[in-house]
mmCIF file of C-alpha atoms in Angstrom:
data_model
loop_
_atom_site.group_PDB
_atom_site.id
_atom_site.type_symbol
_atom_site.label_atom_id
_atom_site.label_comp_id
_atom_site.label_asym_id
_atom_site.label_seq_id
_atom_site.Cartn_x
_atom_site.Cartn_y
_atom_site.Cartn_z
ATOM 1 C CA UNK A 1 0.000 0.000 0.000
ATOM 2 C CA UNK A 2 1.613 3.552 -1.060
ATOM 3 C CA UNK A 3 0.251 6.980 0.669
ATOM 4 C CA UNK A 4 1.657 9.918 1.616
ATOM 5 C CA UNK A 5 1.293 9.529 5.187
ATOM 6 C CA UNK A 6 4.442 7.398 6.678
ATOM 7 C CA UNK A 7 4.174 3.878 5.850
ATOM 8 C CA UNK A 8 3.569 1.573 9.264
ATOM 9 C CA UNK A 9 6.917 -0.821 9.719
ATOM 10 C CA UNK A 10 6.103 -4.382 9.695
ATOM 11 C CA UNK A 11 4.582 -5.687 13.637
ATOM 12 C CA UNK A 12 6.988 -6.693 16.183
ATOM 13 C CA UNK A 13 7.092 -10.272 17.105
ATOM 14 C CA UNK A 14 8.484 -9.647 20.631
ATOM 15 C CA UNK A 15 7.165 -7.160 23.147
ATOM 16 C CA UNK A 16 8.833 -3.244 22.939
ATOM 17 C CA UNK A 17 10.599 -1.548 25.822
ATOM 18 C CA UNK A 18 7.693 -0.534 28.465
ATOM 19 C CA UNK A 19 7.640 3.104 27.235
ATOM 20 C CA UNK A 20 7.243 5.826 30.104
ATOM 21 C CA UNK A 21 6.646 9.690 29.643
ATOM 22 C CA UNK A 22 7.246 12.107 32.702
ATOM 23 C CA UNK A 23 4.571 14.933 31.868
ATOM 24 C CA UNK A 24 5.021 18.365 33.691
ATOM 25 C CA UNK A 25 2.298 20.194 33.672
ATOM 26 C CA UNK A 26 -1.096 21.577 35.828
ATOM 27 C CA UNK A 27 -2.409 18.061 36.713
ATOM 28 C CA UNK A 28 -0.710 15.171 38.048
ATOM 29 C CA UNK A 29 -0.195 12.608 40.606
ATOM 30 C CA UNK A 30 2.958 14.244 42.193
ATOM 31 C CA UNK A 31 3.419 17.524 43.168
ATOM 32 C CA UNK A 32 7.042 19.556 42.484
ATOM 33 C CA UNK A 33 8.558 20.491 45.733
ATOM 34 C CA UNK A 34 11.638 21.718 43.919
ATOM 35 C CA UNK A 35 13.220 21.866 40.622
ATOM 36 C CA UNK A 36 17.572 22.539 40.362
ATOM 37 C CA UNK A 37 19.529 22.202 37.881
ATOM 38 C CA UNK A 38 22.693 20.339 38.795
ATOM 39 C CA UNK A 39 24.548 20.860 36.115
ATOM 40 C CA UNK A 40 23.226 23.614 33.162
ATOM 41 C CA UNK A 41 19.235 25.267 33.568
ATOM 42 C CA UNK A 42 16.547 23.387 35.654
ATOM 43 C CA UNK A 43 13.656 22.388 33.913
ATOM 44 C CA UNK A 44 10.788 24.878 32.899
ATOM 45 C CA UNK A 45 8.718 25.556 36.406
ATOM 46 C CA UNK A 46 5.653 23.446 36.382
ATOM 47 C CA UNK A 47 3.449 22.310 39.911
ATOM 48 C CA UNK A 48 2.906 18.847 38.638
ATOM 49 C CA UNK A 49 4.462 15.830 37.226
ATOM 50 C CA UNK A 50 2.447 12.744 36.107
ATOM 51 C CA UNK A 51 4.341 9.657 34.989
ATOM 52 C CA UNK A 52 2.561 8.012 31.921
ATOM 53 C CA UNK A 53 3.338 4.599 31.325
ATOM 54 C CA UNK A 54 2.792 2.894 27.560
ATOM 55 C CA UNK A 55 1.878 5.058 24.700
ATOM 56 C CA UNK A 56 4.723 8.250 23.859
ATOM 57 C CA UNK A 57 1.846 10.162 21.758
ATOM 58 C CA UNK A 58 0.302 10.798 25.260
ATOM 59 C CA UNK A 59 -1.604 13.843 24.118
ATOM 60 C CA UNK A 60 -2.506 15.540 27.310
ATOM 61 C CA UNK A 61 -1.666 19.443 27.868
ATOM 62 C CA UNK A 62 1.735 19.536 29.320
ATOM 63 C CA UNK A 63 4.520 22.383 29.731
ATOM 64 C CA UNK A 64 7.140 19.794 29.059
ATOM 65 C CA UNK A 65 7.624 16.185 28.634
ATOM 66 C CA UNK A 66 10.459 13.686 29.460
ATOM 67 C CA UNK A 67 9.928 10.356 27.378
ATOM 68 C CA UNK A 68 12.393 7.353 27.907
ATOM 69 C CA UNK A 69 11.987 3.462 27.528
ATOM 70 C CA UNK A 70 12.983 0.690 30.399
ATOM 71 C CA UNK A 71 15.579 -0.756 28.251
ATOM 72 C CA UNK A 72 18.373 -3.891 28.409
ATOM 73 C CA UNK A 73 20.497 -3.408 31.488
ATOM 74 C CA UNK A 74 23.999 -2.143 30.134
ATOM 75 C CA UNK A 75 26.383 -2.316 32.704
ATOM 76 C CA UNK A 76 25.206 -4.948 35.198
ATOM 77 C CA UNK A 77 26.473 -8.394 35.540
ATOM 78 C CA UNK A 78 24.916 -11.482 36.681
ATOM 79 C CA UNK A 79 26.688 -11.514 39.845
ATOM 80 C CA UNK A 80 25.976 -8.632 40.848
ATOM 81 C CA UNK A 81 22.133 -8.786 39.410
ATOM 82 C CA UNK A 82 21.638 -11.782 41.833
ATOM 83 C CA UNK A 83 22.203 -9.501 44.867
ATOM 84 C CA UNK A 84 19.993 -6.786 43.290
ATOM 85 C CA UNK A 85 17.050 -8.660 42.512
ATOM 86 C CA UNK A 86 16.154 -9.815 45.982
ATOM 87 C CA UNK A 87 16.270 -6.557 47.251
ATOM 88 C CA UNK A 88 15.036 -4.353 44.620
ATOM 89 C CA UNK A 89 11.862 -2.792 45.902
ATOM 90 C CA UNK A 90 8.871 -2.487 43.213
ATOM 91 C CA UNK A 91 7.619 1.285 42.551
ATOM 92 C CA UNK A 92 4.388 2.436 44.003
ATOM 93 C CA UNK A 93 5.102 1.348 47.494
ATOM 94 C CA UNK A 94 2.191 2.909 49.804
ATOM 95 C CA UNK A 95 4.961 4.466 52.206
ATOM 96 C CA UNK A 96 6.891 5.765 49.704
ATOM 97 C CA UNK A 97 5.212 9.145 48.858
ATOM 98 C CA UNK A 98 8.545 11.122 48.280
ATOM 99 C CA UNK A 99 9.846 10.602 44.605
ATOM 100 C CA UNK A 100 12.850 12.665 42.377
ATOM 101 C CA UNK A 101 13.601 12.476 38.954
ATOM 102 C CA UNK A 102 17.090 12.924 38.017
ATOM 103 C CA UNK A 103 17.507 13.553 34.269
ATOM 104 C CA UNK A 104 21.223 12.968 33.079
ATOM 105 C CA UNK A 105 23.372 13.552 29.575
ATOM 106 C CA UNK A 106 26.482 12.478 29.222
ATOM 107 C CA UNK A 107 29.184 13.976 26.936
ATOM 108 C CA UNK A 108 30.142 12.846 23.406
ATOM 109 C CA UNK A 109 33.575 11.645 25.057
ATOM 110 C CA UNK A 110 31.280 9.386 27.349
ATOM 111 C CA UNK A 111 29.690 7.498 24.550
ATOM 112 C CA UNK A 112 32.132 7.230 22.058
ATOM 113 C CA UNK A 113 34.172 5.015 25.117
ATOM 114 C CA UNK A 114 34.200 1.399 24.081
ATOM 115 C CA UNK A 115 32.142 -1.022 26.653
ATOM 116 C CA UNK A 116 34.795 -2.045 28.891
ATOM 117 C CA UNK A 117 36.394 1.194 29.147
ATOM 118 C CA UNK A 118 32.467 2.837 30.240
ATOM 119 C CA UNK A 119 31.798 -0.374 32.394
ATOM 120 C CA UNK A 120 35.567 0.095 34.277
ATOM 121 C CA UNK A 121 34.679 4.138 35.001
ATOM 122 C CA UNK A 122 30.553 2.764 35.963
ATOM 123 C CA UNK A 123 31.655 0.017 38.288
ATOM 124 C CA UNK A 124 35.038 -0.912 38.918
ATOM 125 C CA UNK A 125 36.557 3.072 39.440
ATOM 126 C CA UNK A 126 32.781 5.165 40.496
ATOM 127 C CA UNK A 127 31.087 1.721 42.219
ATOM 128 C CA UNK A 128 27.533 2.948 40.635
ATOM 129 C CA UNK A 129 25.657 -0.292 41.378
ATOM 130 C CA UNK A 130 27.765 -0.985 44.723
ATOM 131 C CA UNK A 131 26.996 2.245 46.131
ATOM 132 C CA UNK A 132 23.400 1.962 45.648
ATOM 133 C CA UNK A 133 22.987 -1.159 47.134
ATOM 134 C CA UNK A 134 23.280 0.447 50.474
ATOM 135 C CA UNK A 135 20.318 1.392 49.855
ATOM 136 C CA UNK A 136 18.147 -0.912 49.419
ATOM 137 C CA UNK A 137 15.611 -1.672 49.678
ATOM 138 C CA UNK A 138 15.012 1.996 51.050
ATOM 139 C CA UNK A 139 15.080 3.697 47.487
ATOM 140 C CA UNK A 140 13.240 1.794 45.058
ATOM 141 C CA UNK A 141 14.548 2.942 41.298
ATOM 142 C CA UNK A 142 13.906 2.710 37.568
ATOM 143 C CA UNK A 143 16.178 4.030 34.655
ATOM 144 C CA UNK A 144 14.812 4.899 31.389
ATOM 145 C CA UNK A 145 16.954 5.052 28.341
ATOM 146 C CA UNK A 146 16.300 7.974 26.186
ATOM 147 C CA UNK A 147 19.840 8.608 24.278
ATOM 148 C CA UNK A 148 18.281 6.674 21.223
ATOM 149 C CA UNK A 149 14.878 8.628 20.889
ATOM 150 C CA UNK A 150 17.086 11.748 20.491
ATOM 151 C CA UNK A 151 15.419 13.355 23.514
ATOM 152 C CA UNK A 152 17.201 16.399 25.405
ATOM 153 C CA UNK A 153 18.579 13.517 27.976
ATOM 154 C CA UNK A 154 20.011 10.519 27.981
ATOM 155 C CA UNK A 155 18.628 9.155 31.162
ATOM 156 C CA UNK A 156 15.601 9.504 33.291
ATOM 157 C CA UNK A 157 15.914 7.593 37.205
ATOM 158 C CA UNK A 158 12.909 7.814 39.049
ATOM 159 C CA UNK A 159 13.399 7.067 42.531
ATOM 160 C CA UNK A 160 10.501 6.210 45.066
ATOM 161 C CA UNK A 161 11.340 6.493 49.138
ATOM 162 C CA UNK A 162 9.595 7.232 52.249
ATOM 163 C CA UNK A 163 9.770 10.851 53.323
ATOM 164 C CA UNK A 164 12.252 9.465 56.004
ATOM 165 C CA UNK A 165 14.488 8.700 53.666
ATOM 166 C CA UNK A 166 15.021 11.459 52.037
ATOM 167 C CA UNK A 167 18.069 12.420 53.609
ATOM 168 C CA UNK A 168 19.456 8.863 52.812
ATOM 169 C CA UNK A 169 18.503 10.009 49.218
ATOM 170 C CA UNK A 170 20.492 12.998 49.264
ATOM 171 C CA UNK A 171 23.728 10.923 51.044
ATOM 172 C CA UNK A 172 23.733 8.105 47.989
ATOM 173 C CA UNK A 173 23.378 11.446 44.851
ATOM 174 C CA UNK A 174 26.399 13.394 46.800
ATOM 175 C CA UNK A 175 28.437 10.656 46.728
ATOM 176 C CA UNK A 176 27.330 9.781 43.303
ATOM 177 C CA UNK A 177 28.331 12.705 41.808
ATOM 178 C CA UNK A 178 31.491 12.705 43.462
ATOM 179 C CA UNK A 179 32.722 9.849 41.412
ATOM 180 C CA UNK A 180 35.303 9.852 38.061
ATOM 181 C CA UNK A 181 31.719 8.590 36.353
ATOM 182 C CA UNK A 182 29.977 12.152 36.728
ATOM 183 C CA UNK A 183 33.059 14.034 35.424
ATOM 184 C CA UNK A 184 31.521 12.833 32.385
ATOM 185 C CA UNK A 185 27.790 14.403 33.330
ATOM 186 C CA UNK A 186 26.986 17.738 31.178
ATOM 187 C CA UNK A 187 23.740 18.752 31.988
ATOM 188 C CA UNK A 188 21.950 17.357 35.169
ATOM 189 C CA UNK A 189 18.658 18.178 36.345
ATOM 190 C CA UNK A 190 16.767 16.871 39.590
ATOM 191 C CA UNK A 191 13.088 16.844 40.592
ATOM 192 C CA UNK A 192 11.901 16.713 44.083
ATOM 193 C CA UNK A 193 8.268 15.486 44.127
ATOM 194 C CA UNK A 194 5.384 14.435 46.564
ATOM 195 C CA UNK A 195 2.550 12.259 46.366
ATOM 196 C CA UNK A 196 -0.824 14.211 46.014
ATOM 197 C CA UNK B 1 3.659 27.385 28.002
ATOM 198 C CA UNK B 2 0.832 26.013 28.049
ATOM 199 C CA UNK B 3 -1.101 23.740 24.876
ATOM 200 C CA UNK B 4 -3.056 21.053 23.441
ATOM 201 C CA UNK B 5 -0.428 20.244 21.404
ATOM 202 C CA UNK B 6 2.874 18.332 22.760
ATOM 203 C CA UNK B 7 4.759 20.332 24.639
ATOM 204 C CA UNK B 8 8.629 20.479 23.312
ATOM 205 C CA UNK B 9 10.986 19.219 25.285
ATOM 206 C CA UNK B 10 14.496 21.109 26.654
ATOM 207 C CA UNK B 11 16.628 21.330 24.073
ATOM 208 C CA UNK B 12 19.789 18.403 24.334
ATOM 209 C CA UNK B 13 23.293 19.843 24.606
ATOM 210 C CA UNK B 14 24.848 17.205 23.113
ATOM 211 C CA UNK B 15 24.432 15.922 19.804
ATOM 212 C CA UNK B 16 21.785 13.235 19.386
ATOM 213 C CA UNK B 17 22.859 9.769 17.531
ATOM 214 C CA UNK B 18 22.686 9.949 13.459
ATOM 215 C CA UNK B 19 19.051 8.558 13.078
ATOM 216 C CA UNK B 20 18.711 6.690 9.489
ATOM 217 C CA UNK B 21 15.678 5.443 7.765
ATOM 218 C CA UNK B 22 14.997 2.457 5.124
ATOM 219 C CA UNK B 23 12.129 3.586 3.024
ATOM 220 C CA UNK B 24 11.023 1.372 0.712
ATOM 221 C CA UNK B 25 8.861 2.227 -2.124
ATOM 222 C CA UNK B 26 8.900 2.891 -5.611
ATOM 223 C CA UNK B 27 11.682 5.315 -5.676
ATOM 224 C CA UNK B 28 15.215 5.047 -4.225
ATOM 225 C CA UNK B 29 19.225 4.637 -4.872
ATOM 226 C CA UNK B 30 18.947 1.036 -4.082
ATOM 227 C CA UNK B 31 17.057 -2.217 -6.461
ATOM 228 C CA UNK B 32 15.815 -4.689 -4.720
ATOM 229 C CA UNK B 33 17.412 -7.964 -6.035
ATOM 230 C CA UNK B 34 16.160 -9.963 -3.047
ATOM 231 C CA UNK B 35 13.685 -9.708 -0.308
ATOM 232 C CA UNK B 36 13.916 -13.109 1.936
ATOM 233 C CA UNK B 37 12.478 -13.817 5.587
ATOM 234 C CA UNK B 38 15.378 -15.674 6.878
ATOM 235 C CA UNK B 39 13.586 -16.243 10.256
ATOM 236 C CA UNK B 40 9.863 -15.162 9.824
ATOM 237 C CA UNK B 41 8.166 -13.451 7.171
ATOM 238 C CA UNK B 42 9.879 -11.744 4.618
ATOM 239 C CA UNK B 43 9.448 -7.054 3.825
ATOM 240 C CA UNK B 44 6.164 -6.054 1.649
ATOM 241 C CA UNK B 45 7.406 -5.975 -2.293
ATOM 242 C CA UNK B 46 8.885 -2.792 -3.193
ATOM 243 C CA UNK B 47 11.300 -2.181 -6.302
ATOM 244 C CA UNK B 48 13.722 0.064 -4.829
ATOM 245 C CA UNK B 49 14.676 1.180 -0.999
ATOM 246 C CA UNK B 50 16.291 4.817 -0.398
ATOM 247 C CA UNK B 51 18.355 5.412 2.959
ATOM 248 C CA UNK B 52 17.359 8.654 4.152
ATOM 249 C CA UNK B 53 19.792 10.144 7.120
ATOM 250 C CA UNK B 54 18.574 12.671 9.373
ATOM 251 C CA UNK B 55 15.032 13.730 10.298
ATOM 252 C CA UNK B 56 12.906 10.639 11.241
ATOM 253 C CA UNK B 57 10.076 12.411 10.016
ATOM 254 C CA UNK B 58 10.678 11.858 6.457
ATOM 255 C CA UNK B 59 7.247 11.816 4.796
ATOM 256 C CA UNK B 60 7.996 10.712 1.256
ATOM 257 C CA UNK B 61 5.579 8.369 -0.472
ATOM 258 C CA UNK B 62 6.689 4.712 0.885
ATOM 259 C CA UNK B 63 4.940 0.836 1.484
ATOM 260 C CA UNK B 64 7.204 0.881 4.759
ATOM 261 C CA UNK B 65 10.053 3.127 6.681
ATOM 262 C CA UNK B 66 13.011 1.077 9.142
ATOM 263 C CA UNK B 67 13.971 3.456 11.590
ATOM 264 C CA UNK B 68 17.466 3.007 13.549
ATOM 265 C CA UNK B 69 19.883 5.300 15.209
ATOM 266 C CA UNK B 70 23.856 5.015 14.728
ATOM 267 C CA UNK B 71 23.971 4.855 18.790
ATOM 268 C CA UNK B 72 26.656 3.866 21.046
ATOM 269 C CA UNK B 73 29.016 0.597 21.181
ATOM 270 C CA UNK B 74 27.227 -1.920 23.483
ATOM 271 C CA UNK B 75 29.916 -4.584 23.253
ATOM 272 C CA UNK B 76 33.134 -3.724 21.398
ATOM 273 C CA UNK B 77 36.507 -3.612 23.785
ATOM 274 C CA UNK B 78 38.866 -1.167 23.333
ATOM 275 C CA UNK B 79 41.562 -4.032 22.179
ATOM 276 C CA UNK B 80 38.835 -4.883 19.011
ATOM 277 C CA UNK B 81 37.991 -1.544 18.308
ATOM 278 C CA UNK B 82 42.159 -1.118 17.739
ATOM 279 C CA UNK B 83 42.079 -3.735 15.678
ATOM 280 C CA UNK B 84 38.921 -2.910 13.776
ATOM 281 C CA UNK B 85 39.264 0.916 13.294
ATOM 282 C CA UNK B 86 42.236 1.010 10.834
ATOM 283 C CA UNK B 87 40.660 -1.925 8.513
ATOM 284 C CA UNK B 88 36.865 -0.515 8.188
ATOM 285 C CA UNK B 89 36.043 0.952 5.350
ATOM 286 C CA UNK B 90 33.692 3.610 4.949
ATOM 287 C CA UNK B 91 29.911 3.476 3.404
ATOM 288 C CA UNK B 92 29.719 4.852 -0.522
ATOM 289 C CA UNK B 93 32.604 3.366 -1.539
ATOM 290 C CA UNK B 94 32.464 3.880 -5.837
ATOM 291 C CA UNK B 95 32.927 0.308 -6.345
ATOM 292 C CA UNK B 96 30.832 -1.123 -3.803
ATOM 293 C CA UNK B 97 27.565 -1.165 -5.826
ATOM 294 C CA UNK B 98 26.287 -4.134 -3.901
ATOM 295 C CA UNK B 99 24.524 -3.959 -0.326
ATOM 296 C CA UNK B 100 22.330 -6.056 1.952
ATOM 297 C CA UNK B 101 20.356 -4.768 4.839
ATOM 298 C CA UNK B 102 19.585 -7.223 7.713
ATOM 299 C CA UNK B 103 17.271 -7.221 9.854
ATOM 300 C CA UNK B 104 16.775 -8.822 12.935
ATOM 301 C CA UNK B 105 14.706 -9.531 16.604
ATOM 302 C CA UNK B 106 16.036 -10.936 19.283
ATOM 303 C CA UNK B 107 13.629 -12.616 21.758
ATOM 304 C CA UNK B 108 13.008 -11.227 25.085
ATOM 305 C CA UNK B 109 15.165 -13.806 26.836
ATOM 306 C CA UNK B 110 17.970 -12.075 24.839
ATOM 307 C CA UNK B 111 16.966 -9.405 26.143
ATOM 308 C CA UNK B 112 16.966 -10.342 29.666
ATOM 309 C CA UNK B 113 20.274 -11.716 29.887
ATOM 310 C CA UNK B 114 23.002 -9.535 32.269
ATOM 311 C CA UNK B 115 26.013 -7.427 29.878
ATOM 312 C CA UNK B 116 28.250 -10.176 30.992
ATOM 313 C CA UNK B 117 26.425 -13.098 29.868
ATOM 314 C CA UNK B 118 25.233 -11.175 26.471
ATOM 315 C CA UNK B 119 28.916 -10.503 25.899
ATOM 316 C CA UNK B 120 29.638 -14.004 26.287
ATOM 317 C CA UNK B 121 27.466 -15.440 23.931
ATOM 318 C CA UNK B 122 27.801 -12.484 21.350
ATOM 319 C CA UNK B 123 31.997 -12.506 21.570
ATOM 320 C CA UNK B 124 33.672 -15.325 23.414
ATOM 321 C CA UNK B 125 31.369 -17.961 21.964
ATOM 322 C CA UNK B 126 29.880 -17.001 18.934
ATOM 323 C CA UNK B 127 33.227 -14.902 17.488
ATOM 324 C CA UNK B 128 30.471 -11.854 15.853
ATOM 325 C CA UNK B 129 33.587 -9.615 16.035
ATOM 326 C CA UNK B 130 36.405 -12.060 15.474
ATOM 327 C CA UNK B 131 34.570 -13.670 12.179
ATOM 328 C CA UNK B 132 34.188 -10.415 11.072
ATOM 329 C CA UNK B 133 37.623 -9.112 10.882
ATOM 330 C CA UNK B 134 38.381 -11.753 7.988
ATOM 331 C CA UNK B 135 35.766 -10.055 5.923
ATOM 332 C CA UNK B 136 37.786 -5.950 6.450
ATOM 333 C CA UNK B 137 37.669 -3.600 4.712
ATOM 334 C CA UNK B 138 35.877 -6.247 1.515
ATOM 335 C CA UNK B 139 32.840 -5.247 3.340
ATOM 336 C CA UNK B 140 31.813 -2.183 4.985
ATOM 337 C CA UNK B 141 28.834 -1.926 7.531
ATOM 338 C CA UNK B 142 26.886 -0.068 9.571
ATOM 339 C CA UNK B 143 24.616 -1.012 12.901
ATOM 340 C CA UNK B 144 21.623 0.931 13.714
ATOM 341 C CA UNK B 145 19.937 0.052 16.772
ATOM 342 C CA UNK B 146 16.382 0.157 16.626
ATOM 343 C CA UNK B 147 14.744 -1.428 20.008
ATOM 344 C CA UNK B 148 14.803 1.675 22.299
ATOM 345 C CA UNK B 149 12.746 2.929 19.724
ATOM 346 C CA UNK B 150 10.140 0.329 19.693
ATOM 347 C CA UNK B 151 10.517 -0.674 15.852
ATOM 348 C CA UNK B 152 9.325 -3.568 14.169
ATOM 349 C CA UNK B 153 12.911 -4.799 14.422
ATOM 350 C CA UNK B 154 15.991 -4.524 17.269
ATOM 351 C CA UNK B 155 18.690 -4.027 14.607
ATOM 352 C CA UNK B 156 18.855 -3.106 11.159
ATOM 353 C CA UNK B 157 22.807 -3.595 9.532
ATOM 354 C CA UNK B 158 23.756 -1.946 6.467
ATOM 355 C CA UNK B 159 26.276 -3.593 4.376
ATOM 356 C CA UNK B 160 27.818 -2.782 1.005
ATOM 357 C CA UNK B 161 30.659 -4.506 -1.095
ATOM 358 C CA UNK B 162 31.673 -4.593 -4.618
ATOM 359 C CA UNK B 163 29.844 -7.609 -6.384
ATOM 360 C CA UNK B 164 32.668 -9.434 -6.432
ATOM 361 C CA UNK B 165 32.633 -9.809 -3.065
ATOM 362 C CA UNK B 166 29.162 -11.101 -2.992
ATOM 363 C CA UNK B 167 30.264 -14.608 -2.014
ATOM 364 C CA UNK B 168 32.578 -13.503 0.759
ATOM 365 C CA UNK B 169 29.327 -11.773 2.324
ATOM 366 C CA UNK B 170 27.534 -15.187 1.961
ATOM 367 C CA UNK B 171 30.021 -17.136 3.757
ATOM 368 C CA UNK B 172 30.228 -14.277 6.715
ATOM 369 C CA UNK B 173 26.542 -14.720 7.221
ATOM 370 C CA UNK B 174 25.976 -18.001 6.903
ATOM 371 C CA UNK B 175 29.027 -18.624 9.318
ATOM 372 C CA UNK B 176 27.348 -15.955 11.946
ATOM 373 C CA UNK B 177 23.740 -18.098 11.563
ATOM 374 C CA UNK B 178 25.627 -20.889 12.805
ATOM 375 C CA UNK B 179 26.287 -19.568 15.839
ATOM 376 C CA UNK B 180 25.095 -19.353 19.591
ATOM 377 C CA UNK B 181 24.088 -16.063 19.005
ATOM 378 C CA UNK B 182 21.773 -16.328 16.311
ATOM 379 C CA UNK B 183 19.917 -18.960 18.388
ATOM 380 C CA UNK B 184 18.430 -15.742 20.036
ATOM 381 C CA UNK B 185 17.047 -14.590 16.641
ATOM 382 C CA UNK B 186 13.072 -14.564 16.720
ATOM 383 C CA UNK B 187 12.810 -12.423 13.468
ATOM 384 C CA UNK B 188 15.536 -11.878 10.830
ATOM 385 C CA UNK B 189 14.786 -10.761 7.083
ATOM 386 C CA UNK B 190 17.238 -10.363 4.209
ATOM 387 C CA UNK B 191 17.166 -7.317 1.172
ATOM 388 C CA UNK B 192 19.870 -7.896 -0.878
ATOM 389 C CA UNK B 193 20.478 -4.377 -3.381
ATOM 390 C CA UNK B 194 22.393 -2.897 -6.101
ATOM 391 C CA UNK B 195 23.032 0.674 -6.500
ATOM 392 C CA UNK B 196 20.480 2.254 -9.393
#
């Protein structure tokens, strides 16, 4: 079939990345306590965040949106995937009405590093997944991959905790960002959100 | 601001992977000589295939549009990209009026495996990069990856060689079908081409 409007691709025989868009706006399950820009401009000033799961042509009014996919893991190893797992808490925790979004690029020198060299700076010189497993189950986490769609960042992390641990929160980022892999970090924004 | 419409997103301060896209349809650089579903069914008909770099909003007249990015390394090591970087030859070589574009699913437990184990099967067992290096610079290539964006397919490779060399690309993936690897192929289909 020929048209002018873009041809569909064939269907996909397996199941796509989940796909998630974080929607800022006037509506919204959590509510923007603040808004910094870590490295470079914070994010346009909106009261609300929602976090829509599936479809990226999400059509709602919005001031900005953030759209990323739950990819492959790219750094993690089994070993180290079999002391995650058990301890990984699940999003959407009742208790857990504090949230952040930290939105991450990296520079060009970043990704044009060959896999062991980026994996060496991740793990073995910054400790990225070692660090974090302090805590657990405390901060529950997903990363969404958004260097491929071409958005404005490469990375999304949503993070879910109770409002106790907040300060935890703030002790695991500091020392984060302290590490050789952030010298590589260009433009850095983080959320601070509450459940409404 | 404030709309109906979808709100922009922050502008990236890097720049975004080289997005391509395979449009097939009745006009393009490209014949189609061959159009075979290696694993699964094989492309809709179409006479001639264009690869359009850039924008991934093309909206020329097509029966279907492959969409990849040119994105990041996920398993290359700095010793094989030494070795491979001096022998690869560019795309649009004069002579090389052949190409082939590949592509291929792989199924969600793929997918699921840890870096380590993926490297495993893709390197150390199945030899993608080692068999590969026999075929340099004969054959030139390029990878798009295509899964973060939810396409039809996780990978579509771009290959072009002088005819001559048409049996040399044979044997390379014939010998890569026989592999470990390609036991994690759920879809793979086959366009073989020659420059109009």
């Amino acid at each position: 079939m020929k048209s002018h409007q873009p041809a569909a691709a064939p269907a996909r025989t397996t199941v796509p990345p989940v796909a998630v868009t974080f929607v800022g706006g006037d509506a919204g399950t959590w509510c923007v306590e603040s808004n910094t820009g870590v490295v470079g401009p914070a994010l346009p000033v909106v009261p609300c965040v929602e976090v829509v799961e599936g479809d990226l042509s999400d059509s709602r009014s919005a001031t900005w949106r953030l759209r990323g996919v739950v990819s492959s893991e790219r750094y993690v190893e089994r070993r180290e995937r079999d002391v995650l797992v058990p301890i990984q808490p699940p999003l959407g925790r009742e208790a857990a009405t504090s949230a952040a979004l930290i939105a991450i690029t990296k520079s060009q020198e970043w990704w044009s590093l060959p896999q062991d060299e980026r994996r060496a700076i991740f793990e073995t010189r910054s400790g990225h997944i070692a660090r974090s497993l302090a805590y657990l189950p405390r901060i529950s986490r997903r990363l969404h991959h958004c260097r491929d769609l071409r958005e404005a960042f490469d990375f999304l992390t949503w993070f879910e905790f109770a409002p106790v641990d907040g300060a935890a929160f703030e002790e695991l980022t500091a020392a984060l960002r302290a590490t050789e892999e952030w010298t590589y970090v260009v433009a850095e924004v983080e959320l601070r959100l509450t459940r409404s």
